[in-house]
PDB file of C-alpha atoms in Angstrom:
ATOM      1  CA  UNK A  23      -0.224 -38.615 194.874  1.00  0.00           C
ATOM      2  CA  UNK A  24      -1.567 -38.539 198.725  1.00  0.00           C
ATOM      3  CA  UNK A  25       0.923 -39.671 201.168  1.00  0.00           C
ATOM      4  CA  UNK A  26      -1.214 -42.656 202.462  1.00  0.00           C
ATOM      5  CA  UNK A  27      -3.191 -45.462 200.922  1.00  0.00           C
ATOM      6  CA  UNK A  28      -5.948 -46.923 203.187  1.00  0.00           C
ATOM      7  CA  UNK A  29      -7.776 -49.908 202.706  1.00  0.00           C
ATOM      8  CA  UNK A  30     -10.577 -50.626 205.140  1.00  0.00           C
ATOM      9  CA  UNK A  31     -11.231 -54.227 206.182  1.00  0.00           C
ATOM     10  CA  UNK A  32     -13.864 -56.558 207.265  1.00  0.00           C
ATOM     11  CA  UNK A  33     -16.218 -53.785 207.073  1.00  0.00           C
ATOM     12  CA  UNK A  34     -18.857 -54.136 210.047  1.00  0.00           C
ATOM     13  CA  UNK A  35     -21.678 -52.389 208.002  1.00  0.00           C
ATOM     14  CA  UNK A  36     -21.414 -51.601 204.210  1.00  0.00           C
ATOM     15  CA  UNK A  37     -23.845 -48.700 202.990  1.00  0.00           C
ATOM     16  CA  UNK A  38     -24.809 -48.360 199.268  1.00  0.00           C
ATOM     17  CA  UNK A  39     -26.849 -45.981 198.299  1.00  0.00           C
ATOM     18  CA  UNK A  40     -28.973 -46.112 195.063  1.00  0.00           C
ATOM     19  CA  UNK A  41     -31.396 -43.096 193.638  1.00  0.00           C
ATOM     20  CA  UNK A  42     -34.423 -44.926 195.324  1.00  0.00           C
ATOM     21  CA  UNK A  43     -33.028 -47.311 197.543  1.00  0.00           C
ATOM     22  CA  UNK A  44     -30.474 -48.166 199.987  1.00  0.00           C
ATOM     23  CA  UNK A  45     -28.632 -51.198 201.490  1.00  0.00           C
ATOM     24  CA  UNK A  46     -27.058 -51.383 205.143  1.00  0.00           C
ATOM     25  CA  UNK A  47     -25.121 -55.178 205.174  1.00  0.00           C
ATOM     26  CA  UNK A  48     -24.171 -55.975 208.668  1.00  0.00           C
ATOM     27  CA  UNK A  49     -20.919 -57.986 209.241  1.00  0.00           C
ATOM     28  CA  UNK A  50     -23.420 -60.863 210.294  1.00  0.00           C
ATOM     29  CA  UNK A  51     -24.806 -61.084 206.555  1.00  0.00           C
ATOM     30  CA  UNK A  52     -28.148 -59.085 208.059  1.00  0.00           C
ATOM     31  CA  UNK A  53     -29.655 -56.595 205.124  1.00  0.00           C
ATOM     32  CA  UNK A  54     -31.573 -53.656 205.690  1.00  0.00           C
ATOM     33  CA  UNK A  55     -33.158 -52.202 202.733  1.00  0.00           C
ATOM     34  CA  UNK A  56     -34.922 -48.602 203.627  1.00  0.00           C
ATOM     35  CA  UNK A  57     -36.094 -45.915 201.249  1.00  0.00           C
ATOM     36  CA  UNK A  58     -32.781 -43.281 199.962  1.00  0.00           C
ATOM     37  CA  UNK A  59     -33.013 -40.294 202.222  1.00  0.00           C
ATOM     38  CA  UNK A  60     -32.540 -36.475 200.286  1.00  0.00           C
ATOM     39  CA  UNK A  61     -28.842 -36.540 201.863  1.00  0.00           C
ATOM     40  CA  UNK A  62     -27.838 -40.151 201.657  1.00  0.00           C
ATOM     41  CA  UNK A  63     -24.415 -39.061 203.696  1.00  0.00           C
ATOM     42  CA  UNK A  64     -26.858 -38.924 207.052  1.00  0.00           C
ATOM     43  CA  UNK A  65     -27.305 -42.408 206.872  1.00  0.00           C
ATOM     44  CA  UNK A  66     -22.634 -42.171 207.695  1.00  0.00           C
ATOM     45  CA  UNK A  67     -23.271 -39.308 210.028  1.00  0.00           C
ATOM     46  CA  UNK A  68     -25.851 -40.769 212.182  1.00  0.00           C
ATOM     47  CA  UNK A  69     -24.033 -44.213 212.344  1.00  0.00           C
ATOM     48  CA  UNK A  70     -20.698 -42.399 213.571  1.00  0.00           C
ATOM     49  CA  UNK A  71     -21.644 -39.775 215.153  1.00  0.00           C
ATOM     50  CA  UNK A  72     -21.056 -41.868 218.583  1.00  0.00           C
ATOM     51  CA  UNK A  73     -17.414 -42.500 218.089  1.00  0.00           C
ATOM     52  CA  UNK A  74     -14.756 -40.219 218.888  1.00  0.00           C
ATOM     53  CA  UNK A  75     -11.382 -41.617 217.628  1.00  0.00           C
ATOM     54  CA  UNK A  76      -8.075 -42.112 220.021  1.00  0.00           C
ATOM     55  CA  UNK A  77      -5.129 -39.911 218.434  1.00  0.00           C
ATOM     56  CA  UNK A  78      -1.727 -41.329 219.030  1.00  0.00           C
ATOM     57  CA  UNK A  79       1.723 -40.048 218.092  1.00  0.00           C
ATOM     58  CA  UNK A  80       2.954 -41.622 214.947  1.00  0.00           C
ATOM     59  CA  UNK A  81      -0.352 -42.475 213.147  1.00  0.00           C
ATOM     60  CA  UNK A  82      -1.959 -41.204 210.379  1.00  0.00           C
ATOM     61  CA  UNK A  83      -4.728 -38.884 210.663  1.00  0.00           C
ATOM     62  CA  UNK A  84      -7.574 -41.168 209.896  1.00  0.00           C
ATOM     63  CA  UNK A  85      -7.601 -44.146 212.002  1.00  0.00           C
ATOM     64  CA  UNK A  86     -11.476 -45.587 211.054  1.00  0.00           C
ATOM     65  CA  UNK A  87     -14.389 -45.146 209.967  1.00  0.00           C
ATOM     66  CA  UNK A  88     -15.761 -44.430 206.913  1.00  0.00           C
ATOM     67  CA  UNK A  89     -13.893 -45.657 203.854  1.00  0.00           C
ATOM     68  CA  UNK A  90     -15.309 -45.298 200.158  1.00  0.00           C
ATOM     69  CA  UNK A  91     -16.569 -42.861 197.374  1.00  0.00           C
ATOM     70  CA  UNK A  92     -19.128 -40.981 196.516  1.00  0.00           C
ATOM     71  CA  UNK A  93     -20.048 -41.272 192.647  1.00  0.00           C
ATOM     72  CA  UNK A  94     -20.254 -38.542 190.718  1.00  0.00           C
ATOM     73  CA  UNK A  95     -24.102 -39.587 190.000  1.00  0.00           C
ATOM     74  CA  UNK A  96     -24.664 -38.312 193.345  1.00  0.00           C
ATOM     75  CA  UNK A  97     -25.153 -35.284 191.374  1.00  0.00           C
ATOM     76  CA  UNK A  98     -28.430 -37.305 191.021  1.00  0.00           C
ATOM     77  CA  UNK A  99     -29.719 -35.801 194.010  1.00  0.00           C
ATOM     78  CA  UNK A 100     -30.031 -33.222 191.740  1.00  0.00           C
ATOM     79  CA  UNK A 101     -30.875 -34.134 188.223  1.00  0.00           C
ATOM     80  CA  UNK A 102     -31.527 -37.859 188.277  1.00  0.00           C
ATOM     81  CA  UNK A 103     -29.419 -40.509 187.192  1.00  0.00           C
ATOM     82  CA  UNK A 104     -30.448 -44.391 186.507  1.00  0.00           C
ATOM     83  CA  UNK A 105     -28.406 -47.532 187.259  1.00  0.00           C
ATOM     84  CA  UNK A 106     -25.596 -46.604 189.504  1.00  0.00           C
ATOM     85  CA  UNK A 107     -24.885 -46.253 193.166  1.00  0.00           C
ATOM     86  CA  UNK A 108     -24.880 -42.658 194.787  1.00  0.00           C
ATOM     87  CA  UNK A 109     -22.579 -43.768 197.258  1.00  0.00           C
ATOM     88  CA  UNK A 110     -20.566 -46.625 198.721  1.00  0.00           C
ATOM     89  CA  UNK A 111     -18.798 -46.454 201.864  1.00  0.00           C
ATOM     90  CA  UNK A 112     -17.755 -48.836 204.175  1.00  0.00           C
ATOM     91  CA  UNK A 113     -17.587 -48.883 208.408  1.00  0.00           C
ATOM     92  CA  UNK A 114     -13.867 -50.719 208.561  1.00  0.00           C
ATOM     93  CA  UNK A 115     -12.684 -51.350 212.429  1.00  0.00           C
ATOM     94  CA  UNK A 116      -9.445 -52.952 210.105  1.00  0.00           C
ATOM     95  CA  UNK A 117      -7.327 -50.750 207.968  1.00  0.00           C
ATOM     96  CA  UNK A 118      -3.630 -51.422 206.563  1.00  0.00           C
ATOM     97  CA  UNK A 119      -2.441 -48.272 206.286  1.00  0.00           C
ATOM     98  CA  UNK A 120       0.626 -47.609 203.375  1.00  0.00           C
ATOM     99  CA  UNK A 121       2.617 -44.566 204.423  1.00  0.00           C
ATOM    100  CA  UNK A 122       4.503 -43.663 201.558  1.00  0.00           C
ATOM    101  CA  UNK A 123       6.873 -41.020 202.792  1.00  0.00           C
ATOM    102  CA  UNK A 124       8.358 -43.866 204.921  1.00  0.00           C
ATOM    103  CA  UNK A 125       7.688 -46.705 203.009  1.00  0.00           C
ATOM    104  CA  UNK A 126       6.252 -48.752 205.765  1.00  0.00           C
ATOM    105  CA  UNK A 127       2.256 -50.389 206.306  1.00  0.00           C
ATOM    106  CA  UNK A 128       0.869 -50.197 209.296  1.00  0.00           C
ATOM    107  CA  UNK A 129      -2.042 -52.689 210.767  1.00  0.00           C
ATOM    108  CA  UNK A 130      -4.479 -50.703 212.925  1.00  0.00           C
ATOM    109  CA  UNK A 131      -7.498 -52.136 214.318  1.00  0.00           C
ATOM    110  CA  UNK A 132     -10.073 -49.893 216.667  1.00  0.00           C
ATOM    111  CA  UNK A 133     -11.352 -51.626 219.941  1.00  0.00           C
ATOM    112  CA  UNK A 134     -14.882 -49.800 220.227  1.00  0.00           C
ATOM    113  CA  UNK A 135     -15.734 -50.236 223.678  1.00  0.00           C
ATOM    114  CA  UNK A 136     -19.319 -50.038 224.675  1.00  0.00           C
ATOM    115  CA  UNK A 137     -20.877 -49.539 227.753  1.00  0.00           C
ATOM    116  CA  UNK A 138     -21.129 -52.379 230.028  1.00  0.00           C
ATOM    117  CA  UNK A 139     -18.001 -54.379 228.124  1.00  0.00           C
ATOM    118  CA  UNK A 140     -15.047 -56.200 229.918  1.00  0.00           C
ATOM    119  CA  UNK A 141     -12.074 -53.934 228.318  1.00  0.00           C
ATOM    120  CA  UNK A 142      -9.835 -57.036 228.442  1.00  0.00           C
ATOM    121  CA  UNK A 143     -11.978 -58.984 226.039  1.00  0.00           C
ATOM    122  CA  UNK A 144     -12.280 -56.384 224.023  1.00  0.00           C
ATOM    123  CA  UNK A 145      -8.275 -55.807 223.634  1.00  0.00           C
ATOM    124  CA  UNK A 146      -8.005 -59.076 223.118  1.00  0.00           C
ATOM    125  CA  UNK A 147     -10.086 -59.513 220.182  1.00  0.00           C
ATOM    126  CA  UNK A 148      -8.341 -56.118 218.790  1.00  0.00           C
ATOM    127  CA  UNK A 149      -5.314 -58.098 219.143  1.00  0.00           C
ATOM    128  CA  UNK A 150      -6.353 -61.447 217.508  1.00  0.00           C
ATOM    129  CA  UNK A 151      -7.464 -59.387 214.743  1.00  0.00           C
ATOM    130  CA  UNK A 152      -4.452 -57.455 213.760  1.00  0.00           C
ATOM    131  CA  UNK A 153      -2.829 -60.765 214.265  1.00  0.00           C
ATOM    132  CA  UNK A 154      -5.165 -62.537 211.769  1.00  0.00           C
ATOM    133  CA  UNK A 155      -4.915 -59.476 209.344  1.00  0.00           C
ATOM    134  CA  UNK A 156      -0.789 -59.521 209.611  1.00  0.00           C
ATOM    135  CA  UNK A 157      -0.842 -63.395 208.982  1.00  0.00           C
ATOM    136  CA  UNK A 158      -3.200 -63.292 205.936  1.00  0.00           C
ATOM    137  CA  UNK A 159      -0.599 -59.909 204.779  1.00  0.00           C
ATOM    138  CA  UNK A 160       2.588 -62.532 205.319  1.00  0.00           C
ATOM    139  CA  UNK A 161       0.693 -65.415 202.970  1.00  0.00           C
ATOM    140  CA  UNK A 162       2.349 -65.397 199.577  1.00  0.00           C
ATOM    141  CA  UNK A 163       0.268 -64.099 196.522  1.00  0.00           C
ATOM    142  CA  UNK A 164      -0.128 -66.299 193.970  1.00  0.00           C
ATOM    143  CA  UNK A 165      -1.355 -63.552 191.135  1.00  0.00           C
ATOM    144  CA  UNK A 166       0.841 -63.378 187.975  1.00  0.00           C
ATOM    145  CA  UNK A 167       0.611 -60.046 186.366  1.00  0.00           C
ATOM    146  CA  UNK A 168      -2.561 -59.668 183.661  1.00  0.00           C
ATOM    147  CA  UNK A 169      -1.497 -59.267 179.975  1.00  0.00           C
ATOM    148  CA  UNK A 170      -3.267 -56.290 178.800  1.00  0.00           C
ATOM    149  CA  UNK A 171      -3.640 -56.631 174.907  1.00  0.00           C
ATOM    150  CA  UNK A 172      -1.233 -58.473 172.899  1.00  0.00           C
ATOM    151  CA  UNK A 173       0.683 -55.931 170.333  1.00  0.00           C
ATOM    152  CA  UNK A 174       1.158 -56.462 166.969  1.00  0.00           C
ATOM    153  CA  UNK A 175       4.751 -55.446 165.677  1.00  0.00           C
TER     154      UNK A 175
END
């Protein structure tokens, strides 16, 4: 058992890769569909290869970026494989982050500022977002726990 859970959030791209095909959705809704390359992780690495992450005292190592699996039909690559996705990873700016050494979750959200942007407005959308994301964590769930076969005695 790894010390932290991530989930990413609001993913501003989502990448799935099939054998043939592959899907980029933008946060917008906007779909690109382009041919699989031979190494479908270079469609990650040339997406992120811009962004060099802020380390701060107290955080967990991974702060953003990429957050997802690879299948174990990418071994279609290989020998193909029909059907199922070679990989799935999402960009996340929003992450909860579950520390379980200290039992705590953290909300991080990463400002990217590009060139030309007022720093202000983009702190205060960072803001407004971990905001939202602690307000929909505070909502109370309203999931009752699934029965999972009913045992005869």
């Amino acid at each position: 058992l790894s010390r932290y859970s991530i989930i990413g959030c609001r993913p501003r791209k989502v990448f799935r890769c099939g054998v043939e095909t592959s899907t980029i959705t933008h946060a917008d809704g906007h779909i690109e569909t382009l041919p699989t390359p031979a190494d479908p992780l270079s469609l990650l690495e040339d997406d992120m290869k811009e962004y060099r992450p802020v380390r701060l005292p107290g955080t967990a190592r991974f702060v953003g970026g990429a957050v997802g699996f690879l299948g174990y039909e990418y071994i279609a690559r290989i020998e193909p494989v029909v059907g199922t996705a070679l990989l799935y990873f999402v960009l996340a700016d929003s992450l909860v982050v579950f520390d379980r050494a200290r039992q705590t979750i953290r909300l991080c959200v990463n400002a990217h500022l590009a060139a030309g942007a007022d720093a202000g407005d983009v702190y205060d959308r960072a803001v407004r977002e971990l905001q939202d994301l602690f307000a929909v964590l505070r909502q109370p769930a309203g999931l009752r726990p699934a029965v999972l076969a009913d045992i005869a005695q």
